[in-house]
Amino acid sequence: MEYLRIRGGRALQGSVTIPGAKNSLLPIMAASVLCEKPVTLYNLPDLSDLHTSLDILRGIGWGAEYIDGRVDLFPASRLRARVPKRAAGAMRSSVFYLAPLLHRAKRVELPATGGCRLGARPIDIHLEGLVKMGAIARTENDLLILEAPGGLHGTRFALRYPSVGATETLMMAAVLAKGRTCLSGAACEPEIEDLARFLNSCGARITGAGSPRICITGVERLEGARHTVIPDRIVAATIIAAVAAAGGSAVLREVCPEHLEGVCTVFRRMGMKIARLDLTTLSVRMDGRPRAQAKLETGPYPAFPTDAAPLAAAALLKADGRSLICDHVFENRFACAGGFAQLGARASRQGRCARIWGVPHYPGGQALAQDLRGGAALVCAALAADGESRIGGLCYLRRGYAGLEEMLSGLGADICLREE
Ligand code: UD1
């Protein structure tokens, strides 16, 4: 089994370049299926979720090549309507193929989807919206089947929760629907704007993405496009958390500082010095122990992101007092609290919250990642420990980080990949 061996207690220093966002590239790769011409995407890190998406695209008949951070996608000559079972089971983002296949194949069959076990993660809002646009949905054994024999039509739809995925699904459904669709209560995450930017460059007519009200006028067809995905704000948050936990400083290049405001607000409260050096560069520095936080809470963008909650928790393990951090998005966000305790830190999970008793030192130990961001949080916690740690469960980390160990060793961390 592979694990990361981390010898903690070294302050970090140096610079890192932040790669393209996983949460942008996954819906955009799926949205390419709406296009009638080739699509090229740039700034794509080598993530296992990206390869799962390539497997889905090839499985439904598209040509797909990945080389040097770039994906070239070629339309299928014969489109298959079923998402391959193994790929669906490996990644929850396989739901992004529902709307594109429904348009292009008039039918989609989606086997049970996998992904991080952060909670129940229903897709009822996606389905409600699609049904309102004319889809007929049923399940057969483990297969979700949607059909739209007469095509999809525009509608008004109010999301009862600003789900990122549902907003993206419904935008994809609306771009080729007959007539106009207006979504209210939509999610405002930057990755939604990026998807809209991609679709508009293919010929779609979307306005308002990035705000709670998005309107889309359906068009007859979409061409292809060349598109560069936005920087990954959660990878940037991971580096910020690593510096907050271990101390030291770092320069983050190729970021969108405005996407990181919610994250920076929280880490500044912990005592970090964060400065914007230019349009795409941030510098972060942490001297001494982080300040404890009586209560940190997550929420939809632009609030502090749920994905960064375990990372902030890791930084608070050495804080100067007790902290509480609560996630209101996913019920199982803090599975990593048990791992923090295995590293010798004092943390426990209480429902949707993690309670942390900051200590000046903890020894390190062995812990297993149970989900993507929780795994990254364990890595941050191990960097701040006094001794050696082993972090396993790397399959989760590989879903969202390409070469995290190289990034961190570039900052002077003693981290390497081992196998036993
Ligand atoms: C996306 C991100 C994920 C991030 C999350 C919240 C991607 C690929 N993943 O996930 O990293 O943590 O946004 O910022 O972009 N919900 C329903 N019904 C639905 C859909 C969602 O009840 O139909 C609930 C979910 O169970 C969850 C909450 O809404 O409690 C938020 O989910 P959502 O915003 O949809 O997250 P994802 O799109 O899955």
Tab-separated table of C-alpha atoms and ligand atoms in Angstrom:
chain	number	residue	atom	x	y	z
A	1	MET	CA	0.000	0.000	0.000
A	2	GLU	CA	1.288	3.470	-0.879
A	3	TYR	CA	1.524	6.130	1.791
A	4	LEU	CA	3.084	9.545	2.302
A	5	ARG	CA	5.897	9.623	4.843
A	6	ILE	CA	5.996	13.079	6.343
A	7	ARG	CA	8.552	14.323	8.851
A	8	GLY	CA	6.884	17.324	10.424
A	9	GLY	CA	8.105	20.333	12.310
A	10	ARG	CA	9.716	22.225	9.408
A	11	ALA	CA	8.485	25.674	8.496
A	12	LEU	CA	7.590	25.955	4.805
A	13	GLN	CA	9.098	28.433	2.396
A	14	GLY	CA	9.043	28.942	-1.360
A	15	SER	CA	6.589	29.327	-4.211
A	16	VAL	CA	4.016	27.082	-5.909
A	17	THR	CA	2.005	27.325	-9.097
A	18	ILE	CA	-1.654	26.460	-8.622
A	19	PRO	CA	-3.107	24.183	-11.333
A	20	GLY	CA	-6.552	24.246	-12.968
A	21	ALA	CA	-9.651	23.522	-10.891
A	22	LYS	CA	-10.991	19.982	-10.600
A	23	ASN	CA	-14.474	21.346	-9.991
A	24	SER	CA	-14.308	23.297	-13.256
A	25	LEU	CA	-12.758	20.699	-15.483
A	26	LEU	CA	-15.187	17.897	-14.546
A	27	PRO	CA	-18.429	19.665	-15.580
A	28	ILE	CA	-16.722	21.263	-18.591
A	29	MET	CA	-15.486	17.890	-19.880
A	30	ALA	CA	-19.060	16.590	-19.573
A	31	ALA	CA	-20.501	19.727	-21.206
A	32	SER	CA	-18.283	19.067	-24.240
A	33	VAL	CA	-20.714	16.269	-25.146
A	34	LEU	CA	-23.198	19.035	-26.033
A	35	CYS	CA	-20.830	20.224	-28.787
A	36	GLU	CA	-20.813	19.192	-32.415
A	37	LYS	CA	-17.170	20.125	-32.995
A	38	PRO	CA	-13.893	19.265	-31.194
A	39	VAL	CA	-13.086	20.824	-27.848
A	40	THR	CA	-9.638	21.555	-26.406
A	41	LEU	CA	-9.175	22.267	-22.705
A	42	TYR	CA	-6.012	23.624	-21.076
A	43	ASN	CA	-4.523	23.887	-17.598
A	44	LEU	CA	-5.674	20.426	-16.563
A	45	PRO	CA	-3.840	18.661	-13.720
A	46	ASP	CA	-3.250	14.897	-13.909
A	47	LEU	CA	-6.041	13.836	-11.535
A	48	SER	CA	-7.643	10.416	-11.277
A	49	ASP	CA	-11.077	12.092	-11.649
A	50	LEU	CA	-9.888	13.562	-14.957
A	51	HIS	CA	-8.970	10.047	-16.144
A	52	THR	CA	-12.351	8.750	-14.982
A	53	SER	CA	-13.963	11.487	-17.106
A	54	LEU	CA	-11.831	10.438	-20.079
A	55	ASP	CA	-13.051	6.846	-19.543
A	56	ILE	CA	-16.661	8.043	-19.575
A	57	LEU	CA	-16.142	10.109	-22.731
A	58	ARG	CA	-14.458	7.184	-24.527
A	59	GLY	CA	-17.135	4.824	-23.192
A	60	ILE	CA	-19.911	6.870	-24.787
A	61	GLY	CA	-18.029	7.040	-28.073
A	62	TRP	CA	-16.065	10.310	-27.939
A	63	GLY	CA	-12.392	10.511	-28.864
A	64	ALA	CA	-10.371	11.803	-25.922
A	65	GLU	CA	-6.635	12.447	-25.530
A	66	TYR	CA	-4.788	13.880	-22.544
A	67	ILE	CA	-1.252	15.141	-22.875
A	68	ASP	CA	0.752	17.784	-20.987
A	69	GLY	CA	-2.178	19.350	-19.162
A	70	ARG	CA	-4.319	19.547	-22.285
A	71	VAL	CA	-7.341	17.490	-23.310
A	72	ASP	CA	-8.500	17.146	-26.922
A	73	LEU	CA	-12.031	15.838	-27.329
A	74	PHE	CA	-13.574	14.679	-30.617
A	75	PRO	CA	-17.325	14.162	-31.121
A	76	ALA	CA	-18.620	10.597	-31.274
A	77	SER	CA	-19.656	9.235	-34.638
A	78	ARG	CA	-22.080	6.926	-32.766
A	79	LEU	CA	-23.020	8.147	-29.320
A	80	ARG	CA	-23.814	5.561	-26.621
A	81	ALA	CA	-26.335	6.626	-24.001
A	82	ARG	CA	-25.007	4.574	-21.082
A	83	VAL	CA	-22.310	5.947	-18.750
A	84	PRO	CA	-19.826	3.084	-18.138
A	85	LYS	CA	-20.558	1.399	-14.805
A	86	ARG	CA	-17.026	1.329	-13.414
A	87	ALA	CA	-16.425	5.028	-14.150
A	88	ALA	CA	-19.806	6.050	-12.702
A	89	GLY	CA	-19.005	4.065	-9.560
A	90	ALA	CA	-15.670	5.864	-9.188
A	91	MET	CA	-16.890	9.444	-9.336
A	92	ARG	CA	-19.987	11.325	-8.304
A	93	SER	CA	-19.385	13.873	-11.056
A	94	SER	CA	-20.624	11.277	-13.549
A	95	VAL	CA	-24.037	12.936	-12.896
A	96	PHE	CA	-22.774	15.770	-15.130
A	97	TYR	CA	-23.347	13.466	-18.124
A	98	LEU	CA	-27.122	13.366	-17.536
A	99	ALA	CA	-28.082	16.574	-19.354
A	100	PRO	CA	-25.559	16.378	-22.221
A	101	LEU	CA	-26.516	12.777	-23.088
A	102	LEU	CA	-30.197	13.527	-22.728
A	103	HIS	CA	-29.825	16.192	-25.414
A	104	ARG	CA	-27.515	14.398	-27.748
A	105	ALA	CA	-28.801	10.787	-27.383
A	106	LYS	CA	-32.374	11.672	-26.237
A	107	ARG	CA	-31.791	9.170	-23.433
A	108	VAL	CA	-29.264	8.549	-20.685
A	109	GLU	CA	-28.573	5.558	-18.467
A	110	LEU	CA	-26.559	6.303	-15.349
A	111	PRO	CA	-25.406	3.473	-13.052
A	112	ALA	CA	-24.983	4.182	-9.327
A	113	THR	CA	-22.427	6.938	-8.828
A	114	GLY	CA	-19.500	6.831	-6.388
A	115	GLY	CA	-17.252	9.512	-4.923
A	116	CYS	CA	-16.339	10.805	-1.484
A	117	ARG	CA	-18.732	9.667	1.277
A	118	LEU	CA	-19.479	13.126	2.599
A	119	GLY	CA	-23.145	12.397	3.257
A	120	ALA	CA	-26.269	11.230	1.454
A	121	ARG	CA	-25.664	13.473	-1.593
A	122	PRO	CA	-29.043	13.080	-3.332
A	123	ILE	CA	-29.573	14.411	-6.868
A	124	ASP	CA	-33.252	15.263	-6.432
A	125	ILE	CA	-32.795	18.945	-7.417
A	126	HIS	CA	-31.014	17.949	-10.655
A	127	LEU	CA	-33.865	15.557	-11.461
A	128	GLU	CA	-36.688	17.924	-10.510
A	129	GLY	CA	-35.290	20.558	-12.857
A	130	LEU	CA	-34.744	18.108	-15.708
A	131	VAL	CA	-38.277	16.728	-15.331
A	132	LYS	CA	-39.648	20.270	-15.390
A	133	MET	CA	-37.829	20.720	-18.689
A	134	GLY	CA	-39.528	17.658	-20.171
A	135	ALA	CA	-37.418	14.657	-19.103
A	136	ILE	CA	-39.043	11.427	-17.965
A	137	ALA	CA	-37.108	9.713	-15.172
A	138	ARG	CA	-37.251	6.160	-13.803
A	139	THR	CA	-34.941	3.687	-12.116
A	140	GLU	CA	-34.374	0.068	-13.097
A	141	ASN	CA	-32.352	-1.831	-10.510
A	142	ASP	CA	-29.318	0.407	-9.968
A	143	LEU	CA	-29.746	2.249	-13.252
A	144	LEU	CA	-31.194	5.762	-13.465
A	145	ILE	CA	-32.821	6.196	-16.881
A	146	LEU	CA	-33.880	9.558	-18.285
A	147	GLU	CA	-35.597	10.021	-21.604
A	148	ALA	CA	-36.640	13.090	-23.547
A	149	PRO	CA	-38.292	11.831	-26.717
A	150	GLY	CA	-39.627	15.304	-27.579
A	151	GLY	CA	-36.458	17.119	-26.466
A	152	LEU	CA	-36.164	19.522	-23.511
A	153	HIS	CA	-37.904	22.889	-23.244
A	154	GLY	CA	-37.085	26.040	-21.293
A	155	THR	CA	-38.650	26.717	-17.905
A	156	ARG	CA	-38.511	28.802	-14.735
A	157	PHE	CA	-36.980	26.856	-11.904
A	158	ALA	CA	-36.230	27.905	-8.335
A	159	LEU	CA	-33.541	25.790	-6.677
A	160	ARG	CA	-34.540	25.156	-3.060
A	161	TYR	CA	-30.819	24.959	-2.164
A	162	PRO	CA	-27.994	26.545	-4.205
A	163	SER	CA	-26.540	23.196	-5.263
A	164	VAL	CA	-23.427	23.628	-7.385
A	165	GLY	CA	-23.985	20.402	-9.312
A	166	ALA	CA	-27.701	21.006	-9.904
A	167	THR	CA	-27.019	24.556	-11.157
A	168	GLU	CA	-24.467	23.119	-13.597
A	169	THR	CA	-26.756	20.279	-14.725
A	170	LEU	CA	-29.615	22.692	-15.394
A	171	MET	CA	-27.409	25.172	-17.230
A	172	MET	CA	-26.240	22.310	-19.466
A	173	ALA	CA	-29.834	21.217	-19.988
A	174	ALA	CA	-31.010	24.741	-20.834
A	175	VAL	CA	-28.401	25.681	-23.430
A	176	LEU	CA	-29.918	23.406	-26.089
A	177	ALA	CA	-33.512	23.437	-24.779
A	178	LYS	CA	-36.285	25.056	-26.800
A	179	GLY	CA	-36.935	28.569	-25.470
A	180	ARG	CA	-35.728	30.401	-22.419
A	181	THR	CA	-34.861	29.087	-18.950
A	182	CYS	CA	-34.406	31.168	-15.813
A	183	LEU	CA	-32.881	29.599	-12.721
A	184	SER	CA	-33.329	31.380	-9.393
A	185	GLY	CA	-31.600	30.468	-6.163
A	186	ALA	CA	-28.671	29.226	-8.258
A	187	ALA	CA	-25.229	28.558	-6.787
A	188	CYS	CA	-22.683	31.347	-7.395
A	189	GLU	CA	-19.379	29.435	-7.259
A	190	PRO	CA	-16.642	30.591	-9.674
A	191	GLU	CA	-16.679	27.149	-11.321
A	192	ILE	CA	-20.244	27.864	-12.494
A	193	GLU	CA	-19.081	31.055	-14.169
A	194	ASP	CA	-16.265	29.091	-15.781
A	195	LEU	CA	-18.731	26.538	-17.176
A	196	ALA	CA	-20.884	29.388	-18.532
A	197	ARG	CA	-17.822	31.015	-20.089
A	198	PHE	CA	-16.988	27.704	-21.820
A	199	LEU	CA	-20.555	27.137	-23.035
A	200	ASN	CA	-20.884	30.727	-24.274
A	201	SER	CA	-17.664	30.378	-26.234
A	202	CYS	CA	-19.271	27.326	-27.888
A	203	GLY	CA	-22.261	29.504	-28.890
A	204	ALA	CA	-24.567	29.231	-25.868
A	205	ARG	CA	-26.502	32.255	-24.573
A	206	ILE	CA	-26.151	32.344	-20.788
A	207	THR	CA	-26.350	35.479	-18.660
A	208	GLY	CA	-26.047	35.953	-14.910
A	209	ALA	CA	-23.776	32.975	-14.106
A	210	GLY	CA	-22.011	33.736	-10.836
A	211	SER	CA	-25.206	35.322	-9.451
A	212	PRO	CA	-28.290	33.573	-7.978
A	213	ARG	CA	-30.326	34.280	-11.145
A	214	ILE	CA	-29.129	32.710	-14.365
A	215	CYS	CA	-31.051	33.019	-17.637
A	216	ILE	CA	-30.359	30.913	-20.668
A	217	THR	CA	-31.800	31.219	-24.149
A	218	GLY	CA	-31.645	27.862	-25.887
A	219	VAL	CA	-29.769	27.642	-29.195
A	220	GLU	CA	-29.978	25.069	-32.022
A	221	ARG	CA	-26.465	23.730	-31.715
A	222	LEU	CA	-23.104	24.301	-30.027
A	223	GLU	CA	-19.796	24.390	-31.845
A	224	GLY	CA	-16.514	23.440	-30.147
A	225	ALA	CA	-14.122	25.749	-28.280
A	226	ARG	CA	-10.668	26.128	-26.789
A	227	HIS	CA	-10.886	26.893	-23.107
A	228	THR	CA	-8.499	27.329	-20.182
A	229	VAL	CA	-9.996	26.343	-16.838
A	230	ILE	CA	-9.716	28.641	-13.807
A	231	PRO	CA	-7.184	27.993	-11.025
A	232	ASP	CA	-8.140	25.558	-8.277
A	233	ARG	CA	-9.105	27.658	-5.256
A	234	ILE	CA	-9.214	24.580	-3.007
A	235	VAL	CA	-5.675	23.530	-3.932
A	236	ALA	CA	-4.673	27.121	-3.129
A	237	ALA	CA	-6.544	26.827	0.199
A	238	THR	CA	-4.625	23.602	0.881
A	239	ILE	CA	-1.266	25.351	0.502
A	240	ILE	CA	-2.495	28.240	2.676
A	241	ALA	CA	-3.598	25.739	5.348
A	242	ALA	CA	-0.272	23.890	5.145
A	243	VAL	CA	1.594	27.157	5.806
A	244	ALA	CA	-0.850	28.082	8.605
A	245	ALA	CA	-0.278	24.687	10.222
A	246	ALA	CA	3.484	24.304	9.764
A	247	GLY	CA	4.460	27.997	9.844
A	248	GLY	CA	6.636	29.832	7.330
A	249	SER	CA	5.663	31.546	4.103
A	250	ALA	CA	4.716	30.820	0.514
A	251	VAL	CA	4.011	32.609	-2.732
A	252	LEU	CA	1.038	31.184	-4.652
A	253	ARG	CA	1.224	31.841	-8.379
A	254	GLU	CA	-1.538	31.580	-11.000
A	255	VAL	CA	-4.406	32.059	-8.549
A	256	CYS	CA	-7.559	34.189	-8.762
A	257	PRO	CA	-7.274	36.159	-5.482
A	258	GLU	CA	-10.922	37.276	-5.692
A	259	HIS	CA	-12.043	33.609	-5.614
A	260	LEU	CA	-10.118	33.165	-2.373
A	261	GLU	CA	-11.586	36.017	-0.347
A	262	GLY	CA	-13.722	33.795	1.917
A	263	VAL	CA	-10.718	31.543	2.527
A	264	CYS	CA	-8.320	34.442	3.185
A	265	THR	CA	-10.729	36.085	5.657
A	266	VAL	CA	-10.694	32.967	7.822
A	267	PHE	CA	-6.937	32.380	7.690
A	268	ARG	CA	-6.284	36.081	8.427
A	269	ARG	CA	-8.437	35.698	11.546
A	270	MET	CA	-6.100	32.871	12.554
A	271	GLY	CA	-3.231	35.371	12.364
A	272	MET	CA	-1.925	34.789	8.837
A	273	LYS	CA	-0.482	37.656	6.844
A	274	ILE	CA	-1.879	37.466	3.331
A	275	ALA	CA	-1.030	39.959	0.602
A	276	ARG	CA	-1.927	40.219	-3.049
A	277	LEU	CA	1.292	40.753	-5.004
A	278	ASP	CA	-0.342	41.195	-8.409
A	279	LEU	CA	-3.437	40.065	-10.331
A	280	THR	CA	-2.592	36.365	-10.037
A	281	THR	CA	-0.165	36.092	-7.103
A	282	LEU	CA	-0.706	35.874	-3.352
A	283	SER	CA	1.852	35.729	-0.587
A	284	VAL	CA	0.988	34.096	2.742
A	285	ARG	CA	2.962	34.011	5.988
A	286	MET	CA	2.382	32.533	9.426
A	287	ASP	CA	4.493	33.436	12.447
A	288	GLY	CA	3.831	31.565	15.669
A	289	ARG	CA	0.753	29.536	16.600
A	290	PRO	CA	-2.602	30.158	14.902
A	291	ARG	CA	-5.243	32.002	16.901
A	292	ALA	CA	-8.053	29.705	18.071
A	293	GLN	CA	-11.508	30.305	16.543
A	294	ALA	CA	-14.574	30.164	18.791
A	295	LYS	CA	-16.749	29.168	15.835
A	296	LEU	CA	-16.011	28.863	12.134
A	297	GLU	CA	-18.819	28.061	9.743
A	298	THR	CA	-18.971	27.117	6.086
A	299	GLY	CA	-21.550	28.034	3.476
A	300	PRO	CA	-22.178	28.421	-0.237
A	301	TYR	CA	-19.870	30.843	-2.123
A	302	PRO	CA	-18.759	33.487	-1.283
A	303	ALA	CA	-18.742	32.135	2.302
A	304	PHE	CA	-15.947	29.927	3.611
A	305	PRO	CA	-16.097	26.795	1.400
A	306	THR	CA	-17.042	23.396	2.808
A	307	ASP	CA	-14.083	21.851	0.948
A	308	ALA	CA	-11.697	24.030	2.977
A	309	ALA	CA	-13.279	23.157	6.352
A	310	PRO	CA	-11.055	20.133	7.143
A	311	LEU	CA	-8.030	22.165	6.004
A	312	ALA	CA	-8.859	24.986	8.422
A	313	ALA	CA	-9.413	22.373	11.138
A	314	ALA	CA	-5.910	20.998	10.513
A	315	ALA	CA	-4.422	24.480	10.890
A	316	LEU	CA	-6.215	24.910	14.230
A	317	LEU	CA	-4.724	21.772	15.808
A	318	LYS	CA	-1.793	23.877	17.081
A	319	ALA	CA	-3.871	26.977	17.857
A	320	ASP	CA	-3.599	28.804	21.171
A	321	GLY	CA	-6.913	27.503	22.527
A	322	ARG	CA	-10.155	25.713	21.717
A	323	SER	CA	-11.891	25.970	18.345
A	324	LEU	CA	-15.129	24.785	16.854
A	325	ILE	CA	-15.689	24.457	13.132
A	326	CYS	CA	-19.061	23.477	11.656
A	327	ASP	CA	-19.986	22.513	8.117
A	328	HIS	CA	-23.556	23.135	7.006
A	329	VAL	CA	-23.200	21.585	3.554
A	330	PHE	CA	-22.225	17.928	4.082
A	331	GLU	CA	-23.094	15.874	7.156
A	332	ASN	CA	-19.889	13.783	7.107
A	333	ARG	CA	-17.300	16.500	6.400
A	334	PHE	CA	-15.140	15.805	9.433
A	335	ALA	CA	-14.351	12.110	9.067
A	336	CYS	CA	-10.733	13.325	9.332
A	337	ALA	CA	-11.147	14.213	13.044
A	338	GLY	CA	-10.357	10.596	13.990
A	339	GLY	CA	-7.199	10.826	11.854
A	340	PHE	CA	-6.125	14.042	13.616
A	341	ALA	CA	-6.411	12.168	16.928
A	342	GLN	CA	-4.317	9.290	15.498
A	343	LEU	CA	-1.581	11.847	14.791
A	344	GLY	CA	-1.674	12.749	18.493
A	345	ALA	CA	-3.586	16.031	18.104
A	346	ARG	CA	-6.672	16.716	20.203
A	347	ALA	CA	-9.760	16.773	18.025
A	348	SER	CA	-13.112	15.069	17.925
A	349	ARG	CA	-16.114	15.082	15.697
A	350	GLN	CA	-19.485	16.166	17.020
A	351	GLY	CA	-22.180	15.750	14.394
A	352	ARG	CA	-21.517	18.277	11.650
A	353	CYS	CA	-18.776	19.977	13.678
A	354	ALA	CA	-15.173	19.335	14.648
A	355	ARG	CA	-14.054	20.391	18.102
A	356	ILE	CA	-10.358	21.095	18.449
A	357	TRP	CA	-8.259	21.635	21.554
A	358	GLY	CA	-5.147	23.403	20.283
A	359	VAL	CA	-1.834	22.118	21.669
A	360	PRO	CA	1.690	23.474	21.084
A	361	HIS	CA	3.034	20.045	20.104
A	362	TYR	CA	1.753	16.691	18.962
A	363	PRO	CA	3.848	13.743	17.874
A	364	GLY	CA	2.456	12.546	14.528
A	365	GLY	CA	1.432	8.964	13.765
A	366	GLN	CA	-0.396	6.883	11.201
A	367	ALA	CA	-3.718	7.857	9.671
A	368	LEU	CA	-5.818	6.942	6.673
A	369	ALA	CA	-7.547	9.445	4.380
A	370	GLN	CA	-11.273	8.729	4.124
A	371	ASP	CA	-12.123	11.404	1.591
A	372	LEU	CA	-10.324	13.899	-0.642
A	373	ARG	CA	-10.176	17.086	1.442
A	374	GLY	CA	-10.023	15.214	4.741
A	375	GLY	CA	-6.957	13.419	3.336
A	376	ALA	CA	-5.315	16.720	2.416
A	377	ALA	CA	-6.107	17.967	5.928
A	378	LEU	CA	-4.266	14.965	7.406
A	379	VAL	CA	-1.242	15.871	5.268
A	380	CYS	CA	-1.349	19.473	6.616
A	381	ALA	CA	-1.680	18.141	10.170
A	382	ALA	CA	1.302	15.816	9.659
A	383	LEU	CA	3.433	18.737	8.416
A	384	ALA	CA	2.779	20.500	11.733
A	385	ALA	CA	3.508	17.440	13.918
A	386	ASP	CA	6.859	17.135	15.737
A	387	GLY	CA	7.713	13.664	14.458
A	388	GLU	CA	7.129	11.304	11.568
A	389	SER	CA	3.690	10.442	10.160
A	390	ARG	CA	2.362	8.070	7.577
A	391	ILE	CA	-0.742	9.071	5.664
A	392	GLY	CA	-2.466	6.343	3.624
A	393	GLY	CA	-5.645	6.245	1.540
A	394	LEU	CA	-3.884	8.107	-1.265
A	395	CYS	CA	-6.506	7.110	-3.839
A	396	TYR	CA	-8.666	9.878	-2.353
A	397	LEU	CA	-5.895	12.469	-2.600
A	398	ARG	CA	-5.167	11.527	-6.214
A	399	ARG	CA	-8.739	12.432	-7.143
A	400	GLY	CA	-8.113	16.112	-6.559
A	401	TYR	CA	-4.369	16.742	-6.243
A	402	ALA	CA	-1.700	16.118	-8.853
A	403	GLY	CA	1.694	15.817	-7.185
A	404	LEU	CA	0.762	17.320	-3.817
A	405	GLU	CA	3.963	15.851	-2.391
A	406	GLU	CA	6.094	17.602	-5.050
A	407	MET	CA	4.313	20.906	-4.375
A	408	LEU	CA	4.963	20.604	-0.649
A	409	SER	CA	8.549	19.353	-0.964
A	410	GLY	CA	9.127	22.371	-3.239
A	411	LEU	CA	8.202	24.422	-0.162
A	412	GLY	CA	10.800	22.569	1.904
A	413	ALA	CA	8.529	19.951	3.486
A	414	ASP	CA	10.082	16.549	4.228
A	415	ILE	CA	7.475	14.455	2.415
A	416	CYS	CA	7.882	11.447	0.161
A	417	LEU	CA	5.887	8.636	-1.360
A	418	ARG	CA	6.600	5.185	0.149
A	419	GLU	CA	5.168	1.735	-0.339
A	420	GLU	CA	4.869	-1.236	2.000
B	1	UD1	C1	-19.671	20.521	-5.523
B	1	UD1	C2	-18.181	20.302	-5.521
B	1	UD1	C3	-17.717	19.886	-4.141
B	1	UD1	C4	-18.172	20.909	-3.098
B	1	UD1	C5	-19.669	21.180	-3.214
B	1	UD1	C6	-20.158	22.299	-2.331
B	1	UD1	C7	-17.799	19.577	-7.789
B	1	UD1	C8	-17.387	18.511	-8.720
B	1	UD1	N1	-17.873	19.264	-6.487
B	1	UD1	O1	-20.269	19.271	-5.171
B	1	UD1	O2	-16.294	19.815	-4.137
B	1	UD1	O3	-17.894	20.407	-1.805
B	1	UD1	O4	-20.010	21.520	-4.566
B	1	UD1	O5	-19.455	23.464	-2.599
B	1	UD1	O6	-18.030	20.710	-8.193
B	1	UD1	N2	-28.082	18.445	-2.573
B	1	UD1	C9	-29.378	17.973	-2.533
B	1	UD1	N3	-29.990	17.654	-3.717
B	1	UD1	C10	-29.360	17.802	-4.928
B	1	UD1	C11	-28.043	18.303	-4.936
B	1	UD1	C12	-27.433	18.622	-3.752
B	1	UD1	O7	-29.958	17.813	-1.463
B	1	UD1	O8	-29.969	17.494	-5.961
B	1	UD1	C13	-27.400	18.779	-1.297
B	1	UD1	C14	-26.164	17.889	-1.070
B	1	UD1	O9	-26.501	16.667	-0.480
B	1	UD1	C15	-25.321	18.764	-0.172
B	1	UD1	C16	-25.636	20.174	-0.668
B	1	UD1	O10	-26.854	20.076	-1.393
B	1	UD1	O11	-25.735	18.642	1.173
B	1	UD1	C17	-24.565	20.764	-1.546
B	1	UD1	O12	-24.341	19.931	-2.652
B	1	UD1	P1	-23.862	20.512	-4.063
B	1	UD1	O13	-23.690	21.968	-3.978
B	1	UD1	O14	-24.753	19.925	-5.097
B	1	UD1	O15	-22.419	19.851	-4.174
B	1	UD1	P2	-21.840	19.048	-5.403
B	1	UD1	O16	-22.236	19.689	-6.677
B	1	UD1	O17	-22.090	17.600	-5.211
